[in-house]
Each structure stands twice: as structure tokens, then as C-alpha cells.
Short mmCIF file of C-alpha atoms in Angstrom, two decimals:
data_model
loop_
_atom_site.label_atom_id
_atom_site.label_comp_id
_atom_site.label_asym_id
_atom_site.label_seq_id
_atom_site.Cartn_x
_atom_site.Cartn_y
_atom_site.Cartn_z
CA UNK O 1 0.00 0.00 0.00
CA UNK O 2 1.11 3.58 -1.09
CA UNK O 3 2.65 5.05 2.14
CA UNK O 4 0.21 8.24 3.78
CA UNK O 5 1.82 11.39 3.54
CA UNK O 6 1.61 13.31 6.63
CA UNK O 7 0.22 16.93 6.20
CA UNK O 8 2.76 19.95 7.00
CA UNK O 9 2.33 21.85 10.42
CA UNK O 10 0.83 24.55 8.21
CA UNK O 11 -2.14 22.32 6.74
CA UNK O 12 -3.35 21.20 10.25
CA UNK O 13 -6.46 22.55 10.08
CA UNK O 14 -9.38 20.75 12.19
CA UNK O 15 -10.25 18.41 9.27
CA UNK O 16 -6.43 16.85 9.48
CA UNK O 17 -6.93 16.63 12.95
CA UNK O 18 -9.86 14.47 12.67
CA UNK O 19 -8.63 12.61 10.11
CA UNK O 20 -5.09 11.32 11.94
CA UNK O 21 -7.31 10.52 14.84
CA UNK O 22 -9.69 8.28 13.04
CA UNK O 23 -6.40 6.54 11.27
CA UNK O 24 -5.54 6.21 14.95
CA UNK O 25 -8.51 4.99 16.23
CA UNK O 26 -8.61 2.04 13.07
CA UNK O 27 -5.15 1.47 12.76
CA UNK O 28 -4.01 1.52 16.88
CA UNK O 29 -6.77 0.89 18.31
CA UNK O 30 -6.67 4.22 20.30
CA UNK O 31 -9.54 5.23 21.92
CA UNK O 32 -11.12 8.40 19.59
CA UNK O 33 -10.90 10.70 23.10
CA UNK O 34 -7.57 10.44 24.13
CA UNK O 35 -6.35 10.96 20.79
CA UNK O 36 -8.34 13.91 19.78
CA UNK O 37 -7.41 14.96 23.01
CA UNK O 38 -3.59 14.53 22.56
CA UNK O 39 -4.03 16.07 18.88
CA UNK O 40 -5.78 19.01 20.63
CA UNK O 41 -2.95 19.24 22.80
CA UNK O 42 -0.41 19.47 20.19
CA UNK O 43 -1.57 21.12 17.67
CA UNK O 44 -3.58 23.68 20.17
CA UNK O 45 -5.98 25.30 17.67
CA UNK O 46 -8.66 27.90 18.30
CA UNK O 47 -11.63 27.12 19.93
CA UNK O 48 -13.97 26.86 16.74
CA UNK O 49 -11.49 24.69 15.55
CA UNK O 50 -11.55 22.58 18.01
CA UNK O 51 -14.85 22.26 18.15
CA UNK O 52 -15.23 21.05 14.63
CA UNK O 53 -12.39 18.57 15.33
CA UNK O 54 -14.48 17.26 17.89
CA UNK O 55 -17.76 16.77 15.72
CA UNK O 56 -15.91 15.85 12.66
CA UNK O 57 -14.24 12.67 14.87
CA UNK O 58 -17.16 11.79 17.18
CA UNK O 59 -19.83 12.43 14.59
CA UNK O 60 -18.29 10.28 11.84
CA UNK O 61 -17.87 7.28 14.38
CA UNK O 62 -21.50 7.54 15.42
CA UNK O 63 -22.42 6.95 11.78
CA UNK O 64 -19.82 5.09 10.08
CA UNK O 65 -22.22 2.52 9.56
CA UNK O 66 -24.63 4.92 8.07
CA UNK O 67 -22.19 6.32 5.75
CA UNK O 68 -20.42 3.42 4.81
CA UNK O 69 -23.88 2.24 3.59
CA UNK O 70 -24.13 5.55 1.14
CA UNK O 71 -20.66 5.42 -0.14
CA UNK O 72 -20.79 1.95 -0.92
CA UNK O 73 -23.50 2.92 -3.36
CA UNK O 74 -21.38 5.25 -4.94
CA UNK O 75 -18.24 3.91 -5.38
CA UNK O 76 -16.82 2.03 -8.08
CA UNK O 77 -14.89 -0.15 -5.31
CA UNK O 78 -15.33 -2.53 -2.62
CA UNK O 79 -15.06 -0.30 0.55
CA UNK O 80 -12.97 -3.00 1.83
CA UNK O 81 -10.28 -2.10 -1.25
CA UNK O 82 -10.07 1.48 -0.50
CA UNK O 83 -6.72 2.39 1.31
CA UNK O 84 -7.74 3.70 5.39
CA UNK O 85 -6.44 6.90 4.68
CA UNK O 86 -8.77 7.19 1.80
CA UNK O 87 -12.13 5.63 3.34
CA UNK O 88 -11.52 7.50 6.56
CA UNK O 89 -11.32 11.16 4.61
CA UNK O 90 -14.34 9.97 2.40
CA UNK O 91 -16.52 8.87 5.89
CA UNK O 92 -15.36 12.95 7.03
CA UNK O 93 -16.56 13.95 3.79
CA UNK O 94 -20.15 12.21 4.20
CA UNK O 95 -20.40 13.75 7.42
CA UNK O 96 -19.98 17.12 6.32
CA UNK O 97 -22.49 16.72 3.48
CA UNK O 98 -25.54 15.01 5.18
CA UNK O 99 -25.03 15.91 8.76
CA UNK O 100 -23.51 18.87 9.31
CA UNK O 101 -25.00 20.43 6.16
CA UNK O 102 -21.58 22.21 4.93
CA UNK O 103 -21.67 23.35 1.34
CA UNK O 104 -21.11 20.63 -0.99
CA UNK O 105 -18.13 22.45 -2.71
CA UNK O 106 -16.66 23.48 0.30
CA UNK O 107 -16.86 19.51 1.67
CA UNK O 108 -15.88 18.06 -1.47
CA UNK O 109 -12.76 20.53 -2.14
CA UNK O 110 -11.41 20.82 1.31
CA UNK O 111 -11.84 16.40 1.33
CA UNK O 112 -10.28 15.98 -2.11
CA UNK O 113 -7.34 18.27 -1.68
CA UNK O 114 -6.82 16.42 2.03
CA UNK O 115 -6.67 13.13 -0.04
CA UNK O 116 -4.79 14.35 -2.71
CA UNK O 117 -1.91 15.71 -0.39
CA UNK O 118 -1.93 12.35 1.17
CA UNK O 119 -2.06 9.72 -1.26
CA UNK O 120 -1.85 11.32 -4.37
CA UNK O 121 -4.02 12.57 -7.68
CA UNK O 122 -5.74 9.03 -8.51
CA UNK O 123 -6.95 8.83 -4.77
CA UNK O 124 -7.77 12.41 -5.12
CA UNK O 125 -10.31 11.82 -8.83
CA UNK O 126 -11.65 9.07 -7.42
CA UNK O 127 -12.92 11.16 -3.65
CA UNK O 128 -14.13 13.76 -6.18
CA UNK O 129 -16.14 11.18 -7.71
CA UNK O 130 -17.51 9.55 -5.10
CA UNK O 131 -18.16 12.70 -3.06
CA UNK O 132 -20.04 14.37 -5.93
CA UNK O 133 -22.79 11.27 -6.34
CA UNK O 134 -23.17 11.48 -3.11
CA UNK O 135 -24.15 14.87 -2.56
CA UNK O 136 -26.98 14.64 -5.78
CA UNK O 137 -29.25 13.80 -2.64
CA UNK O 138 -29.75 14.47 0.96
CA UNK O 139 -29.35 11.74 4.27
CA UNK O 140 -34.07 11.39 3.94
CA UNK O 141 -33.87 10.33 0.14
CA UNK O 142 -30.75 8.16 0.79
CA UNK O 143 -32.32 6.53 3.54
CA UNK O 144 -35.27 5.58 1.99
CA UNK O 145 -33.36 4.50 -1.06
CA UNK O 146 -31.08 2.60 1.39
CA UNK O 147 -33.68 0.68 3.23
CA UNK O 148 -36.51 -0.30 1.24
CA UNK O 149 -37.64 -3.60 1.01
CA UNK O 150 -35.75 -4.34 4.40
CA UNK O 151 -36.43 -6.49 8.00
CA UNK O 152 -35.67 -4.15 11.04
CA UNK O 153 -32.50 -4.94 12.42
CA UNK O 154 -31.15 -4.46 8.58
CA UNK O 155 -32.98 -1.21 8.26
CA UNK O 156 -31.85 -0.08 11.58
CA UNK O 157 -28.09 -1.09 11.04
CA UNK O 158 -28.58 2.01 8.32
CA UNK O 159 -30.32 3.74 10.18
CA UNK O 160 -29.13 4.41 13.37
CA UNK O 161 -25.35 3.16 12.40
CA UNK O 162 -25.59 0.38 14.95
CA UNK O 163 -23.93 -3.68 13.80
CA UNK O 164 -27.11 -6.08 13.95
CA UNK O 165 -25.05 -8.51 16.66
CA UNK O 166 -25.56 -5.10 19.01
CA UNK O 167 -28.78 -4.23 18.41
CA UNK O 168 -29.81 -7.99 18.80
CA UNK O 169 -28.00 -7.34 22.49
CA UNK O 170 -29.84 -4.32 23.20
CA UNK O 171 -33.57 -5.68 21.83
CA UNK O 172 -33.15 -9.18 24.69
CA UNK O 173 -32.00 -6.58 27.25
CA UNK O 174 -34.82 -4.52 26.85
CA UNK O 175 -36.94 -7.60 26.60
CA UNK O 176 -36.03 -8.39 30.19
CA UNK O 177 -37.41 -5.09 31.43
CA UNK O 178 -40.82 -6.02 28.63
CA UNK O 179 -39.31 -3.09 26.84
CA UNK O 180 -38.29 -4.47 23.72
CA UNK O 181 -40.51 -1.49 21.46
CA UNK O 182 -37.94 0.53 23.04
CA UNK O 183 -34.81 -0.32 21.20
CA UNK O 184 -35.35 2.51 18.09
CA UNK O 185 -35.49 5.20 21.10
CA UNK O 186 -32.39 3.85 21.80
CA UNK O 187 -30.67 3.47 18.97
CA UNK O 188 -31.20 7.06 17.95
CA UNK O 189 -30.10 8.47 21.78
CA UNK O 190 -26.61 6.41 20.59
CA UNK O 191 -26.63 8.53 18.08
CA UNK O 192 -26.42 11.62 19.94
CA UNK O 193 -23.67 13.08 21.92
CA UNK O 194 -23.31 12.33 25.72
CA UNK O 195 -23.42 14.84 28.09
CA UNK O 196 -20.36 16.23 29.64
CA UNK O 197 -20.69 15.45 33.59
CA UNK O 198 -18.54 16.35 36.06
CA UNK O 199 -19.14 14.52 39.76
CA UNK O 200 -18.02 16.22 42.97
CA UNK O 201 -15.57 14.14 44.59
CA UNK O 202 -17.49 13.35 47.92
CA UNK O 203 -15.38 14.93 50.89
CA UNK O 204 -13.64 17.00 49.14
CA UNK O 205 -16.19 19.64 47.24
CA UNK O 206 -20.15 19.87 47.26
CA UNK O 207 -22.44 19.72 44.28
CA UNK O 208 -23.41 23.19 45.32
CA UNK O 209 -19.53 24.75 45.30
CA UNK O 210 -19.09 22.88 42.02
CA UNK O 211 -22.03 24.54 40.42
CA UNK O 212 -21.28 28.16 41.27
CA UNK O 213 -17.47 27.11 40.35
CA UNK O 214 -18.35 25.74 36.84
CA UNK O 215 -22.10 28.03 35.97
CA UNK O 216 -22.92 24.61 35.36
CA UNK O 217 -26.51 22.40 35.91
CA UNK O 218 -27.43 19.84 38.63
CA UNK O 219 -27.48 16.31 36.68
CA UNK O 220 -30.75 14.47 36.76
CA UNK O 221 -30.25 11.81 39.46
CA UNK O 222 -26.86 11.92 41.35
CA UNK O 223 -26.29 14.54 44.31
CA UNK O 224 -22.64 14.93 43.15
CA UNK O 225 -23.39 15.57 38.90
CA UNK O 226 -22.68 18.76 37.43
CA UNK O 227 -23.51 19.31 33.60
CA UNK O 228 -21.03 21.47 31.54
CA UNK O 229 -20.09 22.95 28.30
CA UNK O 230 -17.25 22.62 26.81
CA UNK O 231 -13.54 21.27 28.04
CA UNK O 232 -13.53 20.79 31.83
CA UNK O 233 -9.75 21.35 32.06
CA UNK O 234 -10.21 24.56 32.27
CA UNK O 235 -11.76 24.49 35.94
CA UNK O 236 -9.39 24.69 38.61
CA UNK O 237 -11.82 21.77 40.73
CA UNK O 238 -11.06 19.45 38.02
CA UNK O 239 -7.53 20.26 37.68
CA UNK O 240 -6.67 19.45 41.90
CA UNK O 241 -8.90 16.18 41.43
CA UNK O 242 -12.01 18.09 43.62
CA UNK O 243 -14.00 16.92 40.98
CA UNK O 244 -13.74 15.10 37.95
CA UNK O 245 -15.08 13.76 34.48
CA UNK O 246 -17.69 11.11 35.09
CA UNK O 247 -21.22 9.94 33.63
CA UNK O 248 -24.01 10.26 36.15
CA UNK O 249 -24.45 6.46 35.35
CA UNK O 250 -21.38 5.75 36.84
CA UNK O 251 -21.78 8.03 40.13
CA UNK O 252 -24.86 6.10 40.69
CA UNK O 253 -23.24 2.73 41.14
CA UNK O 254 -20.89 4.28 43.55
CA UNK O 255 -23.99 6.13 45.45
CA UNK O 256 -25.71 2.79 45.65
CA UNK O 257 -22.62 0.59 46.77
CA UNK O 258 -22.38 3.64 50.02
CA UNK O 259 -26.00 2.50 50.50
CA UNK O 260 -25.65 -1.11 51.09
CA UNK O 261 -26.89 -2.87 54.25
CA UNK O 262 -23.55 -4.73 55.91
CA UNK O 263 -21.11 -5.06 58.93
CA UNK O 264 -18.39 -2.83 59.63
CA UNK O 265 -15.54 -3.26 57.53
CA UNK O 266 -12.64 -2.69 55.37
CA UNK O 267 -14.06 -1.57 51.59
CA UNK O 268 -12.69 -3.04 48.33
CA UNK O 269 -13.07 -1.63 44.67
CA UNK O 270 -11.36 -4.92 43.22
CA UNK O 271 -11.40 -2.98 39.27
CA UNK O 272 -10.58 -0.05 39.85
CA UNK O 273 -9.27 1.92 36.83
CA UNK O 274 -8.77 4.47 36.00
CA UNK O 275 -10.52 5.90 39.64
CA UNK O 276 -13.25 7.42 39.07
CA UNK O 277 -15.40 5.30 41.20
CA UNK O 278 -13.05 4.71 43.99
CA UNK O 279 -12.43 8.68 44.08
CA UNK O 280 -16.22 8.47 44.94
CA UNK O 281 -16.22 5.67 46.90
CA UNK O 282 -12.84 7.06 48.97
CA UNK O 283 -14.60 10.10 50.81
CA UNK O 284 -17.90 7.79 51.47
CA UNK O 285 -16.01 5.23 53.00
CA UNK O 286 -13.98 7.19 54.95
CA UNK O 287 -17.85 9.13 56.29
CA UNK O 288 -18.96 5.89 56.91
CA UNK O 289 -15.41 5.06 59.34
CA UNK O 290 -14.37 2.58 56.56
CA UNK O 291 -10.68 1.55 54.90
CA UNK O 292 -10.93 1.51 51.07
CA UNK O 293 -8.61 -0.83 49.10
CA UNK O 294 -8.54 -0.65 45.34
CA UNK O 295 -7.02 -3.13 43.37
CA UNK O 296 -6.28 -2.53 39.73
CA UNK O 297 -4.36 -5.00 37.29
CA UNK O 298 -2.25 -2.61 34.88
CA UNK O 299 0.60 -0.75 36.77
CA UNK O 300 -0.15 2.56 34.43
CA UNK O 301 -4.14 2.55 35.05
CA UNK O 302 -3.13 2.06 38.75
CA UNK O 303 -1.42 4.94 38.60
CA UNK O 304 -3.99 6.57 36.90
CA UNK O 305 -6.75 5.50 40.40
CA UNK O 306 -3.18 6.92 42.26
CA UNK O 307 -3.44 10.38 40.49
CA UNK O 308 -7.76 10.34 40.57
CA UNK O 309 -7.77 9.81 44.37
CA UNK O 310 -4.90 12.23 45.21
CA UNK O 311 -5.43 14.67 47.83
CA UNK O 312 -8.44 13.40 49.41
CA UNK O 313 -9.23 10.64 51.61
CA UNK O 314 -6.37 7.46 52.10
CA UNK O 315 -7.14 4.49 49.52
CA UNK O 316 -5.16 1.84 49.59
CA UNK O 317 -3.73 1.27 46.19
CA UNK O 318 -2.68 -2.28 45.02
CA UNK O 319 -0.97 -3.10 41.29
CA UNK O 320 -1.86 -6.42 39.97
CA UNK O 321 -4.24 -9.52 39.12
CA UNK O 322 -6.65 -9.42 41.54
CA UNK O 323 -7.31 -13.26 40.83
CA UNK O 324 -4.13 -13.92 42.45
CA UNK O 325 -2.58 -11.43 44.58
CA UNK O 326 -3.45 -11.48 48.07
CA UNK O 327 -6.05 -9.38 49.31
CA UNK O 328 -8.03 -8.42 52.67
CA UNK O 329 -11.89 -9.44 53.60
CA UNK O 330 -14.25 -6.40 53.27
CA UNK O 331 -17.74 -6.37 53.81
CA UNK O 332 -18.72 -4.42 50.45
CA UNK O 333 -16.72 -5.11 47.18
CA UNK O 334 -17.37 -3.33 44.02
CA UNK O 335 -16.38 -5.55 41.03
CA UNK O 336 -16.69 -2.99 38.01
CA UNK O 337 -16.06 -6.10 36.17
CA UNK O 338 -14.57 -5.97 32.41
CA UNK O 339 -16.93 -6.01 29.90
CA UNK O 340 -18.06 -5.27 25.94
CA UNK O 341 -18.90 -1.67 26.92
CA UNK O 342 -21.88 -1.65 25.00
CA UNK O 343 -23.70 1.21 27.28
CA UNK O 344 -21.14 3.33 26.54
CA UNK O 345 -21.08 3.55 22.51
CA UNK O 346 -22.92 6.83 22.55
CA UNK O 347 -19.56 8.50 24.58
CA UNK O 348 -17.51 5.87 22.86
CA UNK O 349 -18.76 5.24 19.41
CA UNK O 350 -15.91 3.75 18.11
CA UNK O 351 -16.63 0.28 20.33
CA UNK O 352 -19.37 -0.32 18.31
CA UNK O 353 -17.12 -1.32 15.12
CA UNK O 354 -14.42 -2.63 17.69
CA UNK O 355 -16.21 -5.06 19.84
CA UNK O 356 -17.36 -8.43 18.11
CA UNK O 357 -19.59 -11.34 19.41
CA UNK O 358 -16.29 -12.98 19.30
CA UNK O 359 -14.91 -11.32 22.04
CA UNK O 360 -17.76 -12.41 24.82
CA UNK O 361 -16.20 -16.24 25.80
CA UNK O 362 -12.90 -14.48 27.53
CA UNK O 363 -15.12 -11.43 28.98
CA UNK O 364 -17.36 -13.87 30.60
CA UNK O 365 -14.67 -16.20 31.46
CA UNK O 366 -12.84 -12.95 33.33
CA UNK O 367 -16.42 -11.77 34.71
CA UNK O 368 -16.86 -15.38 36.26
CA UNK O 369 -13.50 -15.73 37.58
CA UNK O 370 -13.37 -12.09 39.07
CA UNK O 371 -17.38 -12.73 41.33
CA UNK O 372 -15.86 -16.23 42.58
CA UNK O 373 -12.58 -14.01 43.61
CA UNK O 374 -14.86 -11.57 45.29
CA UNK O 375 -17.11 -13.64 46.93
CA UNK O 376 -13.88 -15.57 48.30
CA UNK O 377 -12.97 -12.22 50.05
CA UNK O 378 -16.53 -11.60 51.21
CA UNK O 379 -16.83 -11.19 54.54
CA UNK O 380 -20.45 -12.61 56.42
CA UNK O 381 -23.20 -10.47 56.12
CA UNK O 382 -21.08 -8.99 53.47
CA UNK O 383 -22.40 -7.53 49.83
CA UNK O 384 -21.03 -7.61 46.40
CA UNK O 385 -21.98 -5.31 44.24
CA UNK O 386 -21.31 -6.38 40.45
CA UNK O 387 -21.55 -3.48 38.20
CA UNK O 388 -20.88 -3.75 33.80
CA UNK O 389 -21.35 -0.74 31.87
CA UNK O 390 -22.86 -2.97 29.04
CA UNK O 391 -26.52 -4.47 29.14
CA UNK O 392 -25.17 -7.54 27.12
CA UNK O 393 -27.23 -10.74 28.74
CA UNK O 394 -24.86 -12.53 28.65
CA UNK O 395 -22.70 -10.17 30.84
CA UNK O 396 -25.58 -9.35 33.23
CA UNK O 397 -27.96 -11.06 34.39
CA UNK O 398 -26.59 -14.74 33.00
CA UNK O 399 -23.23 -14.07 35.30
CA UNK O 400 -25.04 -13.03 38.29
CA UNK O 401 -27.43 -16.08 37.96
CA UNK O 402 -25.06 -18.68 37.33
CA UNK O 403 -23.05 -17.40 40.66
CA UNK O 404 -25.87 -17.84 42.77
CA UNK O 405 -26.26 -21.49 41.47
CA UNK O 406 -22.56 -22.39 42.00
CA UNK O 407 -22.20 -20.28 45.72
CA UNK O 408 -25.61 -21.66 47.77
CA UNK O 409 -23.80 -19.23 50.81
CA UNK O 410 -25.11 -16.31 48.58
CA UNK O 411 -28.56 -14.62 48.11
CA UNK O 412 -29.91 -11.86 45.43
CA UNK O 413 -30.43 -8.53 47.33
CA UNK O 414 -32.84 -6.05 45.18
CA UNK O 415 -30.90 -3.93 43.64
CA UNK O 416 -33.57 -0.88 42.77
CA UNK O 417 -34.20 -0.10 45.75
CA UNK O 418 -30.74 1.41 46.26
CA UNK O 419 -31.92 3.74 43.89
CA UNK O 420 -34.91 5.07 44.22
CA UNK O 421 -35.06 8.33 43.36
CA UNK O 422 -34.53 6.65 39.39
CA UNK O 423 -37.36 5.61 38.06
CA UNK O 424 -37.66 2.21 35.43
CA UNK O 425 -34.85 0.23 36.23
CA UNK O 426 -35.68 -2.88 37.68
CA UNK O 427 -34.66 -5.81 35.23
CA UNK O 428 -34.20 -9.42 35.26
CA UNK O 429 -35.96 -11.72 37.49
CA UNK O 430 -38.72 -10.40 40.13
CA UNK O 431 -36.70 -7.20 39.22
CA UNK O 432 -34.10 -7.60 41.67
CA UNK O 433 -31.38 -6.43 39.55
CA UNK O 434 -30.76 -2.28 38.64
CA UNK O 435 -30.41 -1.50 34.38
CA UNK O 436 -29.87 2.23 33.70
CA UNK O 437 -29.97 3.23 29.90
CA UNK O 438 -29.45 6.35 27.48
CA UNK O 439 -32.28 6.87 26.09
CA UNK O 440 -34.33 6.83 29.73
CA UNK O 441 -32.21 8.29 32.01
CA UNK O 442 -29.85 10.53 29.67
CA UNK O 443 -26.84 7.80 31.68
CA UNK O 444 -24.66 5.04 30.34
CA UNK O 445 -26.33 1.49 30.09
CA UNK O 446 -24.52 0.57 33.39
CA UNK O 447 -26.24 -2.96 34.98
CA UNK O 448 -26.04 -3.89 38.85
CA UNK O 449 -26.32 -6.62 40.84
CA UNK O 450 -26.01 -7.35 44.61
CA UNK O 451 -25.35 -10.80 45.95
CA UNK O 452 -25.31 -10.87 49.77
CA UNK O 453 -23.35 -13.71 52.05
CA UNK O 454 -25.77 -15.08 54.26
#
């Protein structure tokens, strides 16, 4: 393949930006946010640059699926033949056209000279081409072009830019709550951009400082959310680790782990990175006259929980497998166990084309392993709260229910309850576990369950 050339300093407008941080995102597996934030960093560009950076990556991973759907209707290739430097411009080109509604000539120029510089003339005729057929019509007439004739989960792969195997995920899950008309509300939410959320470290700053710090708004459902515009770097809070970035979905599990019914004892977040939960969990445990341990595989993402809890109450920080290292009892563990991440595609739309059905045997096998390691270090009387941010089955509810057939010690404690000030999200049988989703309660899809030792 024809080597990419890189763009001079000069040319690194907000469209090159995006366009090395999807190649990074396909080729290196980098997560889209770090990267555009590391681009940002380097290339520091104004703020309405920036901001179309932002869309340009975030928007064109929402609806890759969408738009690989149009161009492969209007190119003379297999999408699977064009070189990634190429398809990834084209996909920024699409976006600009039927979604942001930028003038076709200045999308198509500004995307044809970007390929041209990059991989030559030829690539450069052949964007031009494809770019050109598929402005003749907007996103409505493509659709319906697109999807005629087709079942739902087909049409809504188009649609709403989700792979069938994931939308086949979300319909069951929703099926467990008798839900299942819901999954087209959802599927468009995904489509939308998350919220930015900020969560006031508890012990260390108020929801109320952090709002007249920020001019920001009260989240929905947790007393620690703030809801911002814009990059939170810029507040001083988030910069001494007072606060930091977190879904409300997230802050929720750590609200309803401080609420659970057990003995005095020694606290243990056994996944922890990067920290955001056990920054949470740090100044509750230490109100409650609790020791928090967090235990967190990687050495760099345990440095990362490190850096998260700095400066406010003692955690305990241990590097490695928590299968296998030795650890205290405590009398409430949360197990933030690894998982597909399917809740999270609308803030992280590149998992959707990331994850595959293939990759559920080892996450389950890890899941399974990690709630017999926990409810080894359970103490009587003791809770486990199991937390996913992904409403996979197979990752939810099917874990949690085989455990309770292997450990006869254990009982299901209702998990909604813990909550209730969040309304619809009782799930799975008699509705004792806790499902949280986008397109209800503006959260990630995070799932929890509580399993008690008698």
C-alpha cells in the first residue's frame, strides 16, 4: 500500500486533525478521546477549531455505519479495497455533506485536496467522484433509497449506524425489562452526543460549590453531577482532582454501593481503573469510618486511580491480578467487572465497530473468575456489588445467575431499591437487579447486581 503522507504543520487545520485521529482509532486501536485529546494538545488550535475537530471525529464514528452504507452505493470499489487513509477522509466527507450540512463544494474541495496531499491525484479523482454522487441527494432520500424492502434490524443497522449482533444485544435486554418497542429510542439516543458530567468528589467539594465554580446544571439523578459545556480542564476543581469527568451512570453505582446494608468493615473496589469510582467511593467510606482498598491489574491505570484519588481521603492502592494477589476481607466489594462496553457507545462510538460477538467467551470467562474471587474475600453479612457498563445478557444477568447457582452461601439482594429516586430500572428476574440506559435516564447502560453472604 502507497505510504500516507503526513500533512505539513501549516495544513493542520481541524479536518487533518480528525482525520489522523480516526487513522488512529482504526489502525491503533486508540480510543477516539484520548487521541483527539492529545491532537488538541499538540496542535492547540482555536476554539472553533476545536470544536469542529471534535464533531468531525465523534460524529463520523456515530455513523460510520450509516455512511459506509451511502458510499458503498457510490463507489466504483469494494469499501474494503479502499486504502484507510482514503475511506476515513471519504466517511469525514459524508459527514460534512448530510449531517452537518456544509456546502457541498466546500466539503468536497477541502476532502479531495486532504486526499490528494496524502495519497496522491488518482486517490484524489476518485474522492471527487464519489463525493459528488453522493451529494446529488440528501441523508431522507438516501435513507429511503437505502432501506426499502428491508427487516428491522437491517434497516436499523442504516439507520441508526448500529452492527445487527448489538442491536440484537440491546432488543433481549430490553426484553427483560418487557421493553423491547424501546430499542429505536435507543438506537437514535446512541446517536447523539453524551453529556459532559462532572461529579463532585465526595469529601472534598459539594455539588453546590461545584455549580457556582463551573455556571454549570445539577445532573438528573446523582447529588454529586454537574452538567457542563465545553472542556472541563479549564476548571481549577477538576484540575486538583475536587471533581472530575464522570457519567451520572457511573456516580450512581458508587452512590448505591455507600448504600448497602452490611457489617463494619474494610471496603474493596477490586477494578478499579482508571478511579473514578473509587475517588467516589474514597470520601464515602472514609464518612462511613471505613478503609478503602482498590485493586487494579495494569501498573499505568493504577497509577492513573493513584493520580484520581490524590489529595483526598487514604485508599489503599494495590498493582496487579486481583485473581491472584493477596487481598483483605471487606464487607462491600465493588467488582466494576470488564466487559463489551456496549452502554457506553454513545460516549464511545468507536466500540461499536471494535467489539465483536467474538470477544464475549474471555469477557465472561474474566467476569466469572473475578465474582468467585470476590465472593472468596466476602466477609459474612457482606455484599457484592457487580456493576458492567454494558446491558449484554450474557454479561448481566446470565453471570449473576449462574453465581448464585454455583455459591448456595449467597442470596440476590434487590438492587432498585438502592436507587430510588430513578425511576424504570428494575430488570431481570422479580426485578431484583438495577439497568440504567441512554435513552431513559440521559446515563450510560450501566447494569447492577447485589449478591449478599448469608
Amino acid at each position: 500500500m502507497k505510504r500516507a503522507r503526513r500533512p505539513s504543520a501549516a495544513a493542520r487545520g481541524p479536518r487533518d486533525i480528525a482525520l489522523d485521529v480516526l487513522l488512529a482509532v482504526e489502525l491503533d486501536d486508540a480510543y477516539a478521546n484520548l487521541e483527539l485529546s492529545r491532537q488538541l494538545g499538540l496542535q492547540r488550535p482555536d476554539r472553533r477549531d476545536a470544536a469542529l475537530a471534535t464533531e468531525l471525529v465523534f460524529g463520523s464514528l456515530r455513523l460510520r455505519g450509516r455512511y459506509d452504507a451511502v458510499l458503498d452505493a457510490c463507489s466504483s470499489r469494494a469499501l474494503d479495497d479502499v486504502d484507510p487513509v482514503t475511506l476515513n477522509a471519504l466517511r469525514l466527507g459524508v459527514h460534512q455533506l448530510l449531517t452537518l450540512a456544509t456546502a457541498d463544494y466546500a466539503a468536497v474541495s477541502a476532502t479531495v485536496d486532504q486526499v490528494t496531499r496524502r495519497r496522491g491525484a488518482g486517490a484524489g479523482k476518485f474522492t471527487n467522484a464519489v463525493l459528488r454522487a453522493v451529494a446529488a441527494d440528501p441523508w431522507p432520500v438516501w435513507r429511503d433509497r437505502l432501506v426499502a424492502g428491508l427487516d428491522p434490524v437491517p434497516r436499523w443497522t442504516v439507520e441508526w449506524s448500529h452492527p445487527a449482533w448489538i442491536i440484537r444485544a440491546f432488543t433481549d435486554a430490553l426484553t427483560q425489562q418487557g421493553a423491547e418497542t424501546e430499542i429505536e429510542r435507543l438506537l437514535e439516543r446512541n446517536d447523539e452526543p453524551a453529556p459532559v458530567t462532572l461529579a463532585a468528589r465526595p469529601g472534598r467539594i459539594t455539588q453546590a460549590a461545584l455549580l457556582a465554580a463551573t455556571d454549570g446544571a445539577p445532573g438528573d439523578w446523582s447529588p454529586w453531577s454537574v452538567r457542563i459545556t465545553g472542556d472541563p480542564g479549564r476548571f481549577a476543581d477538576i484540575r486538583s482532582g475536587a471533581a472530575g469527568v464522570q457519567d451520572e451512570g457511573s456516580q450512581l453505582m458508587a452512590l448505591a454501593v455507600s448504600r448497602l446494608d452490611t457489617p463494619s468493615g474494610r471496603w474493596l473496589d477490586l477494578c478499579a481503573g482508571p478511579g473514578g469510582k473509587t475517588a467516589d467511593l474514597a470520601g464515602l467510606a472514609e464518612a462511613q469510618g471505613a478503609n478503602l482498598t482498590a485493586v487494579e491489574q495494569h501498573p499505568h491505570r493504577a497509577e492513573l486511580v493513584r493520580q484520581a484519588t490524590r489529595g483526598g481521603a487514604p485508599v489503599d492502592v494495590m498493582a496487579g491480578d486481583a485473581l491472584s494477589l493477596p487481598l483483605p476481607s471487606a464487607s462491600r466489594i465493588l467488582l466494576d467487572a470488564p466487559c463489551t462496553g456496549l452502554g457506553a457507545v454513545r460516549r464511545r462510538p468507536e466500540l461499536r465497530w471494535r467489539r465483536r460477538p467474538g470477544d464475549l467467551p474471555a469477557l465472561r470467562s474474566a467476569q466469572t473468575r473475578l465474582v468467585d474471587r470476590a465472593l472468596e474475600l466476602l466477609d459474612p453479612g457482606g455484599c457484592l456489588a457487580y456493576v458492567t457498563c454494558s446491558p449484554h445478557v450474557a454479561e448481566t444477568s446470565a453471570i449473576i445467575e449462574a453465581a448464585l447457582v454455583r455459591h448456595s452461601d449467597v442470596g440476590l439482594v434487590p438492587a432498585p431499591p438502592l436507587l430510588p429516586e430513578v425511576p424504570d430500572t428494575a430488570t431481570g428476574p422479580d426485578g431484583r437487579f438495577l439497568q440504567l440506559w441512554p435513552h431513559r435516564h440521559d446515563t450510560d447502560g450501566m447494569f447492577l447486581a447485589v449478591l449478599q453472604r448469608r
